[in-house]
mmCIF file of C-alpha atoms in Angstrom:
data_model
loop_
_atom_site.group_PDB
_atom_site.id
_atom_site.type_symbol
_atom_site.label_atom_id
_atom_site.label_comp_id
_atom_site.label_asym_id
_atom_site.label_seq_id
_atom_site.Cartn_x
_atom_site.Cartn_y
_atom_site.Cartn_z
ATOM 1 C CA MET B 1 21.001 34.429 -13.980
ATOM 2 C CA LYS B 2 22.339 30.878 -14.084
ATOM 3 C CA TYR B 3 22.083 28.293 -11.339
ATOM 4 C CA ASN B 4 24.613 25.495 -11.064
ATOM 5 C CA PHE B 5 23.785 21.893 -10.316
ATOM 6 C CA ILE B 6 26.196 19.359 -8.901
ATOM 7 C CA ASN B 7 25.662 16.247 -10.981
ATOM 8 C CA LYS B 8 24.407 13.458 -8.726
ATOM 9 C CA SER B 9 21.880 10.665 -8.949
ATOM 10 C CA PRO B 10 18.584 10.771 -6.964
ATOM 11 C CA GLN B 11 18.499 8.506 -3.922
ATOM 12 C CA PHE B 12 15.146 6.773 -3.679
ATOM 13 C CA SER B 13 15.449 4.840 -0.426
ATOM 14 C CA LEU B 14 12.664 5.408 2.098
ATOM 15 C CA LEU B 15 14.927 6.854 4.746
ATOM 16 C CA PHE B 16 16.574 10.227 4.269
ATOM 17 C CA VAL B 17 18.636 12.322 6.650
ATOM 18 C CA ALA B 18 18.210 16.095 6.743
ATOM 19 C CA LEU B 19 17.567 19.263 8.737
ATOM 20 C CA ILE B 20 14.441 21.361 8.679
ATOM 21 C CA PHE B 21 14.433 24.330 6.340
ATOM 22 C CA CYS B 22 14.580 27.925 7.486
ATOM 23 C CA SER B 23 11.364 29.877 7.235
ATOM 24 C CA CYS B 24 10.766 31.818 4.033
ATOM 25 C CA ASN B 25 8.576 34.763 3.188
ATOM 26 C CA LEU B 26 5.241 33.721 1.738
ATOM 27 C CA GLU B 27 2.912 35.933 -0.254
ATOM 28 C CA LYS B 28 0.532 36.932 2.486
ATOM 29 C CA LYS B 29 0.261 36.437 6.202
ATOM 30 C CA GLU B 30 -3.289 35.152 5.893
ATOM 31 C CA ASP B 31 -2.071 32.204 3.795
ATOM 32 C CA SER B 32 -0.670 30.565 6.906
ATOM 33 C CA LEU B 33 -3.854 31.304 8.848
ATOM 34 C CA SER B 34 -6.145 29.610 6.337
ATOM 35 C CA ILE B 35 -3.966 26.618 5.548
ATOM 36 C CA ASP B 36 -5.664 23.219 5.446
ATOM 37 C CA SER B 37 -4.436 20.968 8.253
ATOM 38 C CA TRP B 38 -4.268 17.170 8.120
ATOM 39 C CA GLU B 39 -3.993 15.537 11.526
ATOM 40 C CA ILE B 40 -2.263 12.169 11.485
ATOM 41 C CA PRO B 41 -3.946 9.687 13.872
ATOM 42 C CA THR B 42 -2.039 7.274 16.072
ATOM 43 C CA SER B 43 -4.331 4.257 15.678
ATOM 44 C CA GLU B 44 -4.324 2.100 12.549
ATOM 45 C CA SER B 45 -7.320 1.134 10.448
ATOM 46 C CA THR B 46 -8.484 -2.477 10.563
ATOM 47 C CA GLU B 47 -8.950 -2.898 6.804
ATOM 48 C CA LYS B 48 -5.845 -4.308 5.131
ATOM 49 C CA LYS B 49 -6.927 -5.421 1.651
ATOM 50 C CA ILE B 50 -6.202 -3.182 -1.325
ATOM 51 C CA SER B 51 -9.353 -4.402 -3.083
ATOM 52 C CA ASN B 52 -11.504 -2.853 -0.353
ATOM 53 C CA LEU B 53 -9.696 0.491 -0.535
ATOM 54 C CA ILE B 54 -9.764 1.273 -4.247
ATOM 55 C CA GLN B 55 -12.672 1.822 -6.605
ATOM 56 C CA ASP B 56 -13.793 -0.936 -8.956
ATOM 57 C CA ASN B 57 -12.721 1.109 -11.987
ATOM 58 C CA TYR B 58 -9.036 0.396 -11.381
ATOM 59 C CA PHE B 59 -7.147 -0.864 -14.422
ATOM 60 C CA LEU B 60 -3.851 -2.586 -15.185
ATOM 61 C CA VAL B 61 -1.596 -1.679 -18.106
ATOM 62 C CA PRO B 62 1.118 -4.199 -19.030
ATOM 63 C CA LEU B 63 3.655 -2.145 -20.977
ATOM 64 C CA GLN B 64 4.559 -3.965 -24.178
ATOM 65 C CA THR B 65 8.082 -5.325 -24.236
ATOM 66 C CA ASN B 66 10.254 -5.288 -27.354
ATOM 67 C CA ASP B 67 13.772 -4.213 -28.287
ATOM 68 C CA SER B 68 12.812 -0.541 -28.623
ATOM 69 C CA SER B 69 10.421 -0.316 -25.669
ATOM 70 C CA LEU B 70 12.527 -2.002 -22.991
ATOM 71 C CA ILE B 71 12.399 0.088 -19.810
ATOM 72 C CA VAL B 72 15.392 0.452 -17.508
ATOM 73 C CA LYS B 73 13.784 2.585 -14.786
ATOM 74 C CA ILE B 74 10.533 4.535 -14.678
ATOM 75 C CA GLU B 75 11.165 8.064 -13.458
ATOM 76 C CA LYS B 76 7.829 9.632 -14.400
ATOM 77 C CA VAL B 77 4.434 8.583 -15.773
ATOM 78 C CA VAL B 78 2.117 10.982 -17.613
ATOM 79 C CA LEU B 79 -1.303 9.915 -18.902
ATOM 80 C CA ASP B 80 -2.469 12.430 -21.498
ATOM 81 C CA GLN B 81 -5.258 12.026 -24.081
ATOM 82 C CA ASP B 82 -5.251 8.228 -23.652
ATOM 83 C CA PHE B 83 -1.514 8.041 -24.277
ATOM 84 C CA LEU B 84 1.081 7.027 -21.717
ATOM 85 C CA PHE B 85 4.385 8.895 -21.701
ATOM 86 C CA ILE B 86 7.060 7.113 -19.667
ATOM 87 C CA LEU B 87 10.280 8.908 -18.735
ATOM 88 C CA ASP B 88 13.140 6.407 -18.621
ATOM 89 C CA PRO B 89 16.253 8.611 -18.361
ATOM 90 C CA LEU B 90 18.675 5.680 -18.344
ATOM 91 C CA SER B 91 17.502 4.509 -21.760
ATOM 92 C CA PRO B 92 19.130 5.716 -25.020
ATOM 93 C CA GLN B 93 15.629 6.853 -26.053
ATOM 94 C CA PRO B 94 14.336 8.308 -22.801
ATOM 95 C CA VAL B 95 10.619 8.906 -23.454
ATOM 96 C CA LYS B 96 8.538 5.901 -24.425
ATOM 97 C CA VAL B 97 4.962 6.315 -25.643
ATOM 98 C CA PHE B 98 2.272 3.666 -25.192
ATOM 99 C CA ASP B 99 -1.457 3.653 -25.779
ATOM 100 C CA SER B 100 -3.820 3.195 -22.840
ATOM 101 C CA LYS B 101 -3.719 -0.593 -23.289
ATOM 102 C CA GLY B 102 0.079 -0.685 -23.118
ATOM 103 C CA LYS B 103 0.898 -1.069 -26.816
ATOM 104 C CA HIS B 104 4.230 0.557 -27.602
ATOM 105 C CA LEU B 105 3.817 3.273 -30.220
ATOM 106 C CA ARG B 106 7.094 5.147 -30.425
ATOM 107 C CA ASN B 107 10.031 6.655 -28.555
ATOM 108 C CA ILE B 108 10.746 10.367 -28.227
ATOM 109 C CA GLY B 109 14.231 11.817 -27.937
ATOM 110 C CA ARG B 110 17.622 10.229 -28.354
ATOM 111 C CA LYS B 111 20.853 10.630 -26.443
ATOM 112 C CA GLY B 112 23.722 12.123 -28.397
ATOM 113 C CA GLY B 113 25.444 15.349 -29.365
ATOM 114 C CA GLY B 114 23.562 16.267 -32.521
ATOM 115 C CA PRO B 115 20.690 18.724 -33.098
ATOM 116 C CA GLY B 116 17.681 17.725 -31.041
ATOM 117 C CA GLU B 117 19.625 15.031 -29.203
ATOM 118 C CA LEU B 118 19.880 14.815 -25.426
ATOM 119 C CA ASN B 119 22.770 14.773 -23.005
ATOM 120 C CA ASN B 120 21.193 14.059 -19.614
ATOM 121 C CA PRO B 121 17.373 13.940 -19.782
ATOM 122 C CA ILE B 122 16.022 14.200 -16.250
ATOM 123 C CA ASP B 123 12.401 15.349 -16.463
ATOM 124 C CA MET B 124 9.551 15.927 -18.895
ATOM 125 C CA PHE B 125 6.094 17.444 -19.158
ATOM 126 C CA ILE B 126 3.341 17.500 -21.784
ATOM 127 C CA ASP B 127 1.861 20.792 -22.937
ATOM 128 C CA GLU B 128 -0.950 20.464 -25.473
ATOM 129 C CA LYS B 129 0.636 19.393 -28.783
ATOM 130 C CA TYR B 130 4.196 19.097 -27.491
ATOM 131 C CA VAL B 131 6.426 16.946 -25.317
ATOM 132 C CA PHE B 132 9.106 18.881 -23.433
ATOM 133 C CA ILE B 133 12.213 17.129 -22.119
ATOM 134 C CA TYR B 134 14.368 18.880 -19.531
ATOM 135 C CA ASP B 135 17.977 18.107 -20.456
ATOM 136 C CA ASN B 136 20.461 18.804 -17.687
ATOM 137 C CA PRO B 137 22.158 21.144 -17.201
ATOM 138 C CA GLU B 138 19.725 23.791 -18.492
ATOM 139 C CA LYS B 139 18.172 22.914 -21.843
ATOM 140 C CA LEU B 140 14.453 22.466 -22.551
ATOM 141 C CA VAL B 141 13.942 20.430 -25.727
ATOM 142 C CA ARG B 142 10.588 20.389 -27.521
ATOM 143 C CA PHE B 143 9.195 17.562 -29.657
ATOM 144 C CA ASP B 144 5.812 17.059 -31.246
ATOM 145 C CA ARG B 145 3.749 14.069 -30.132
ATOM 146 C CA LEU B 146 5.087 11.973 -32.988
ATOM 147 C CA GLY B 147 8.629 12.466 -31.732
ATOM 148 C CA ASN B 148 9.800 15.029 -34.275
ATOM 149 C CA PHE B 149 12.271 17.562 -32.906
ATOM 150 C CA VAL B 150 10.859 21.113 -32.913
ATOM 151 C CA ASP B 151 13.328 23.341 -31.070
ATOM 152 C CA SER B 152 15.265 23.817 -27.846
ATOM 153 C CA GLN B 153 16.029 26.729 -25.567
ATOM 154 C CA LYS B 154 18.187 27.447 -22.563
ATOM 155 C CA THR B 155 16.261 27.931 -19.345
ATOM 156 C CA GLY B 156 19.053 29.567 -17.359
ATOM 157 C CA VAL B 157 18.356 27.094 -14.547
ATOM 158 C CA ALA B 158 20.378 23.931 -14.071
ATOM 159 C CA GLY B 159 18.416 21.519 -11.928
ATOM 160 C CA PHE B 160 16.750 18.145 -11.861
ATOM 161 C CA ARG B 161 12.969 18.791 -11.849
ATOM 162 C CA ILE B 162 10.690 21.093 -13.839
ATOM 163 C CA GLU B 163 6.944 21.747 -14.080
ATOM 164 C CA LYS B 164 5.060 24.324 -16.082
ATOM 165 C CA ASN B 165 3.118 26.706 -13.833
ATOM 166 C CA LYS B 166 -0.050 26.876 -15.955
ATOM 167 C CA ASP B 167 0.751 29.532 -18.592
ATOM 168 C CA LYS B 168 2.510 31.814 -16.094
ATOM 169 C CA GLY B 169 6.006 30.369 -16.109
ATOM 170 C CA TYR B 170 8.042 27.441 -14.825
ATOM 171 C CA VAL B 171 9.008 25.861 -11.512
ATOM 172 C CA PHE B 172 12.402 24.203 -10.947
ATOM 173 C CA ILE B 173 14.074 22.124 -8.272
ATOM 174 C CA THR B 174 17.784 22.899 -8.376
ATOM 175 C CA GLY B 175 20.741 21.326 -6.637
ATOM 176 C CA GLY B 176 24.279 21.972 -5.579
ATOM 177 C CA THR B 177 24.601 25.046 -3.397
ATOM 178 C CA GLU B 178 21.812 27.106 -4.951
ATOM 179 C CA SER B 179 18.300 27.778 -3.670
ATOM 180 C CA ASN B 180 16.200 24.618 -3.726
ATOM 181 C CA LEU B 181 13.200 26.215 -5.459
ATOM 182 C CA VAL B 182 13.441 28.571 -8.448
ATOM 183 C CA THR B 183 10.538 29.967 -10.469
ATOM 184 C CA THR B 184 10.710 31.861 -13.747
ATOM 185 C CA ASP B 185 8.414 33.728 -16.073
ATOM 186 C CA ALA B 186 7.200 32.135 -19.315
ATOM 187 C CA ASN B 187 10.246 33.412 -21.249
ATOM 188 C CA PHE B 188 12.913 32.512 -18.671
ATOM 189 C CA GLY B 189 13.618 36.214 -18.357
ATOM 190 C CA SER B 190 13.147 36.709 -14.619
ATOM 191 C CA PHE B 191 13.892 34.435 -11.668
ATOM 192 C CA LYS B 192 12.684 34.090 -8.087
ATOM 193 C CA ASN B 193 14.604 32.061 -5.482
ATOM 194 C CA PHE B 194 13.225 30.331 -2.401
ATOM 195 C CA PHE B 195 14.627 28.118 0.354
ATOM 196 C CA PRO B 196 18.345 28.981 0.237
ATOM 197 C CA TYR B 197 20.801 26.119 0.368
ATOM 198 C CA GLN B 198 21.756 24.996 3.876
ATOM 199 C CA ASN B 199 23.683 21.753 3.537
ATOM 200 C CA ARG B 200 23.797 18.559 1.527
ATOM 201 C CA THR B 201 21.377 16.724 3.827
ATOM 202 C CA VAL B 202 18.680 19.376 3.900
ATOM 203 C CA ASP B 203 18.798 19.865 0.147
ATOM 204 C CA GLN B 204 19.177 16.250 -0.924
ATOM 205 C CA LEU B 205 17.075 14.919 -3.770
ATOM 206 C CA ILE B 206 13.737 13.534 -2.601
ATOM 207 C CA LEU B 207 10.826 11.670 -4.141
ATOM 208 C CA SER B 208 8.440 13.914 -6.077
ATOM 209 C CA PRO B 209 9.390 17.370 -4.780
ATOM 210 C CA LEU B 210 7.197 18.760 -7.589
ATOM 211 C CA SER B 211 3.835 17.446 -8.752
ATOM 212 C CA LYS B 212 0.882 18.861 -10.643
ATOM 213 C CA LEU B 213 -2.807 18.748 -9.760
ATOM 214 C CA GLN B 214 -5.553 18.204 -12.315
ATOM 215 C CA ASP B 215 -6.289 21.954 -12.465
ATOM 216 C CA GLY B 216 -2.646 22.726 -13.307
ATOM 217 C CA THR B 217 -1.583 23.796 -9.814
ATOM 218 C CA VAL B 218 2.038 22.916 -9.059
ATOM 219 C CA ILE B 219 2.710 21.375 -5.635
ATOM 220 C CA TYR B 220 6.099 21.696 -3.922
ATOM 221 C CA ARG B 221 7.400 19.669 -0.988
ATOM 222 C CA ARG B 222 10.512 19.914 1.196
ATOM 223 C CA TYR B 223 12.124 17.199 3.244
ATOM 224 C CA LEU B 224 11.609 17.421 7.026
ATOM 225 C CA ASN B 225 8.988 20.084 6.449
ATOM 226 C CA ASP B 226 5.385 19.245 7.305
ATOM 227 C CA THR B 227 4.015 22.070 5.149
ATOM 228 C CA VAL B 228 3.196 21.320 1.510
ATOM 229 C CA PHE B 229 3.249 24.371 -0.766
ATOM 230 C CA SER B 230 1.476 25.330 -3.969
ATOM 231 C CA ILE B 231 3.005 27.754 -6.464
ATOM 232 C CA SER B 232 1.001 30.910 -7.120
ATOM 233 C CA ASP B 233 0.511 32.556 -10.506
ATOM 234 C CA GLN B 234 3.170 35.023 -9.379
ATOM 235 C CA GLY B 235 5.675 32.201 -8.935
ATOM 236 C CA LYS B 236 5.738 32.192 -5.134
ATOM 237 C CA PRO B 237 5.270 29.248 -2.731
ATOM 238 C CA VAL B 238 2.022 29.483 -0.760
ATOM 239 C CA SER B 239 1.042 27.187 2.101
ATOM 240 C CA HIS B 240 -1.225 24.471 0.712
ATOM 241 C CA LEU B 241 -1.442 21.828 3.438
ATOM 242 C CA PHE B 242 -0.024 21.285 6.909
ATOM 243 C CA ILE B 243 0.582 17.647 7.835
ATOM 244 C CA ASP B 244 0.155 17.504 11.602
ATOM 245 C CA HIS B 245 2.141 14.705 13.229
ATOM 246 C CA GLY B 246 1.457 16.089 16.704
ATOM 247 C CA ASP B 247 4.032 15.043 19.292
ATOM 248 C CA LYS B 248 5.863 13.048 16.625
ATOM 249 C CA ALA B 249 6.509 16.091 14.416
ATOM 250 C CA PHE B 250 10.150 16.767 13.609
ATOM 251 C CA LYS B 251 11.641 19.404 15.895
ATOM 252 C CA SER B 252 14.554 21.506 14.772
ATOM 253 C CA ASP B 253 17.505 21.770 17.116
ATOM 254 C CA PRO B 254 20.327 24.066 15.937
ATOM 255 C CA SER B 255 22.725 22.439 18.396
ATOM 256 C CA ILE B 256 22.543 19.115 16.527
ATOM 257 C CA ASN B 257 24.928 18.711 13.626
ATOM 258 C CA THR B 258 24.084 16.712 10.532
ATOM 259 C CA ASP B 259 26.130 13.714 11.667
ATOM 260 C CA GLN B 260 24.030 13.396 14.822
ATOM 261 C CA LEU B 261 20.713 13.844 13.074
ATOM 262 C CA GLU B 262 20.276 10.270 11.829
ATOM 263 C CA GLU B 263 20.356 8.978 15.392
ATOM 264 C CA ARG B 264 17.555 11.379 16.319
ATOM 265 C CA MET B 265 15.316 10.503 13.366
ATOM 266 C CA VAL B 266 13.868 7.503 15.193
ATOM 267 C CA GLU B 267 12.051 9.906 17.497
ATOM 268 C CA TYR B 268 9.986 11.584 14.783
ATOM 269 C CA SER B 269 7.499 11.081 11.964
ATOM 270 C CA ILE B 270 9.195 11.859 8.653
ATOM 271 C CA ASN B 271 7.255 12.364 5.413
ATOM 272 C CA GLN B 272 8.651 10.388 2.475
ATOM 273 C CA LEU B 273 6.204 10.797 -0.425
ATOM 274 C CA PHE B 274 3.094 12.955 -0.913
ATOM 275 C CA LEU B 275 0.603 12.604 -3.783
ATOM 276 C CA GLU B 276 -2.705 14.347 -4.425
ATOM 277 C CA ASN B 277 -5.589 14.209 -6.881
ATOM 278 C CA THR B 278 -8.966 15.980 -6.955
ATOM 279 C CA ASP B 279 -10.495 13.895 -4.174
ATOM 280 C CA HIS B 280 -7.703 12.343 -2.122
ATOM 281 C CA GLN B 281 -4.266 12.912 -0.645
ATOM 282 C CA VAL B 282 -1.785 10.077 -0.123
ATOM 283 C CA LEU B 283 1.144 10.135 2.270
ATOM 284 C CA TYR B 284 3.943 7.682 2.936
ATOM 285 C CA PHE B 285 5.867 8.440 6.115
ATOM 286 C CA LEU B 286 8.120 6.892 8.726
ATOM 287 C CA ARG B 287 7.021 6.908 12.349
ATOM 288 C CA SER B 288 9.758 5.782 14.714
ATOM 289 C CA MET B 289 11.375 4.100 11.701
ATOM 290 C CA ASN B 290 8.200 2.163 10.789
ATOM 291 C CA PRO B 291 6.713 2.843 7.315
ATOM 292 C CA TYR B 292 3.080 3.974 7.095
ATOM 293 C CA PHE B 293 0.567 4.479 4.303
ATOM 294 C CA PHE B 294 -2.089 7.149 4.808
ATOM 295 C CA VAL B 295 -5.032 8.279 2.666
ATOM 296 C CA ARG B 296 -7.302 11.249 3.270
ATOM 297 C CA ASN B 297 -10.550 12.271 1.563
ATOM 298 C CA LYS B 298 -10.198 16.023 0.976
ATOM 299 C CA LYS B 299 -13.928 16.733 1.221
ATOM 300 C CA SER B 300 -15.151 14.466 4.014
ATOM 301 C CA GLU B 301 -11.730 14.423 5.763
ATOM 302 C CA LYS B 302 -12.123 10.698 6.401
ATOM 303 C CA THR B 303 -8.746 9.010 6.741
ATOM 304 C CA TYR B 304 -7.135 5.604 6.462
ATOM 305 C CA LEU B 305 -3.848 4.636 8.143
ATOM 306 C CA ILE B 306 -1.931 1.363 8.096
ATOM 307 C CA ASN B 307 1.599 0.139 8.550
ATOM 308 C CA PHE B 308 2.772 -0.080 4.956
ATOM 309 C CA MET B 309 4.127 -3.600 5.412
ATOM 310 C CA ASN B 310 0.678 -4.811 6.549
ATOM 311 C CA LEU B 311 -1.100 -3.578 3.418
ATOM 312 C CA ASP B 312 -2.356 -6.664 1.578
ATOM 313 C CA ASN B 313 -2.250 -6.482 -2.215
ATOM 314 C CA ASP B 314 -4.953 -9.054 -2.921
ATOM 315 C CA LEU B 315 -5.229 -7.974 -6.578
ATOM 316 C CA THR B 316 -1.814 -8.832 -8.016
ATOM 317 C CA PHE B 317 -0.273 -10.337 -4.859
ATOM 318 C CA THR B 318 2.927 -8.350 -5.267
ATOM 319 C CA ASN B 319 3.676 -6.987 -1.819
ATOM 320 C CA PRO B 320 4.297 -4.333 -0.794
ATOM 321 C CA LEU B 321 2.354 -2.234 -3.325
ATOM 322 C CA ALA B 322 3.316 1.450 -3.459
ATOM 323 C CA PHE B 323 1.577 4.211 -5.394
ATOM 324 C CA THR B 324 4.441 6.405 -6.555
ATOM 325 C CA PHE B 325 2.884 8.604 -9.262
ATOM 326 C CA CYS B 326 -0.285 10.608 -9.801
ATOM 327 C CA THR B 327 -1.428 11.620 -13.285
ATOM 328 C CA SER B 328 -4.772 12.681 -14.778
ATOM 329 C CA ASP B 329 -6.344 12.151 -11.348
ATOM 330 C CA TRP B 330 -5.179 8.521 -11.142
ATOM 331 C CA PHE B 331 -2.791 7.168 -8.529
ATOM 332 C CA VAL B 332 -0.283 4.863 -10.198
ATOM 333 C CA ALA B 333 1.725 1.912 -8.904
ATOM 334 C CA SER B 334 4.454 0.160 -10.875
ATOM 335 C CA ILE B 335 4.471 -3.631 -10.563
ATOM 336 C CA ASP B 336 7.548 -5.733 -11.288
ATOM 337 C CA PRO B 337 6.397 -8.766 -13.354
ATOM 338 C CA SER B 338 9.105 -10.913 -11.812
ATOM 339 C CA GLN B 339 7.226 -10.598 -8.511
ATOM 340 C CA LEU B 340 3.929 -11.868 -9.934
ATOM 341 C CA PRO B 341 2.970 -15.349 -8.708
ATOM 342 C CA THR B 342 3.037 -18.078 -11.325
ATOM 343 C CA ASP B 343 -0.270 -19.441 -10.053
ATOM 344 C CA ARG B 344 -2.796 -16.676 -10.700
ATOM 345 C CA ILE B 345 -5.910 -18.577 -9.716
ATOM 346 C CA LYS B 346 -6.660 -16.068 -6.943
ATOM 347 C CA PHE B 347 -6.597 -13.041 -9.256
ATOM 348 C CA ASP B 348 -9.896 -11.308 -9.935
ATOM 349 C CA GLN B 349 -11.129 -11.470 -13.526
ATOM 350 C CA LYS B 350 -9.781 -8.050 -14.460
ATOM 351 C CA ALA B 351 -6.268 -8.909 -13.280
ATOM 352 C CA LYS B 352 -6.392 -12.359 -14.890
ATOM 353 C CA VAL B 353 -7.188 -10.892 -18.298
ATOM 354 C CA ALA B 354 -4.677 -8.023 -18.073
ATOM 355 C CA LEU B 355 -1.803 -10.191 -16.855
ATOM 356 C CA GLU B 356 -2.508 -13.347 -18.827
ATOM 357 C CA ASN B 357 0.479 -13.003 -21.161
ATOM 358 C CA VAL B 358 2.880 -11.168 -18.847
ATOM 359 C CA SER B 359 6.149 -12.958 -18.100
ATOM 360 C CA ALA B 360 8.836 -12.294 -15.514
ATOM 361 C CA GLU B 361 11.207 -10.582 -17.994
ATOM 362 C CA ASP B 362 8.632 -8.113 -19.316
ATOM 363 C CA ASN B 363 8.333 -4.377 -18.772
ATOM 364 C CA PRO B 364 6.558 -3.177 -15.616
ATOM 365 C CA VAL B 365 2.799 -3.351 -15.258
ATOM 366 C CA LEU B 366 1.120 -0.092 -14.229
ATOM 367 C CA MET B 367 -1.876 -0.085 -11.900
ATOM 368 C CA PHE B 368 -4.160 2.975 -12.086
ATOM 369 C CA CYS B 369 -6.634 3.487 -9.272
ATOM 370 C CA LYS B 370 -8.764 5.888 -7.254
ATOM 371 C CA PHE B 371 -9.740 5.410 -3.631
ATOM 372 C CA LYS B 372 -13.187 4.662 -2.209
ATOM 373 C CA LEU B 373 -12.650 6.536 1.054
#
């Protein structure tokens, strides 16, 4: 079975307009009864400084800048075996490989029409010895870690995101008028569809609809849906976490059309980005149109909430600082060097050393951190 995708670029603004999804059948009734619930408080924390929120083992990686490593836009960051794989789909060579200090080592993949070349690279993942690039509309291209082309195969799914579901199969985010979530077996021989298409606002492209935990579990998120799902070994979405916004939770109203919805969004709390590692969960959301940053310790359930614009980046002094990726249990923020202050006297020693030779025209600097909470 083949799924079509209407070619369109992701929209990464903080505010999206959509309708809540229709309920779908999950694996077992008890899944919804045992789901972890995360209650969002109404009062903000008093601590505002980033340095007091993250562990001292944070590190900064200035990505080396040269003619072959120049980054247009970072779409994905994967830290694997002390190597950084950066997906830059707008570049002629879309995967750039750096060591853990930021030295550029090589590029993987090249746009073109020849064998092993790429048409529209939109996602990637690393699986042991190989780098896989998802080439829209439906091709999965395999390279070794040195960038040598190995083979390619058709997935039968045309979409814009892919993750490997351990060794059980694959998970896709599609587009167009097809189901939003599609899972397959390991050989792309059978397909399961979830969350049928409703309209262009409900099924718009969102930030990080798929992510992967350290144990290989794939996490799936829908816009205007306060339930986060994990994908089972059988390729089905199972309730993973319920984000409880209380009275501010989005309420579906079938009588409201999509054109009226944007006016109503100011009444609700709307999730924008969700990230998770072994110990913490991070949420960016809008509450009555104000942006918030929220961290939760999964074990102690201690939480931290602040208006995102009040968060003080006292490490690199590039405000606001947003963690937009999670890889190998690290939360990752991308820092634009052009925003770095010229006078770096206030930087701590670690930041001074890492950023000493960084100039405004250089590639982004990546900050890797874990939270103290």
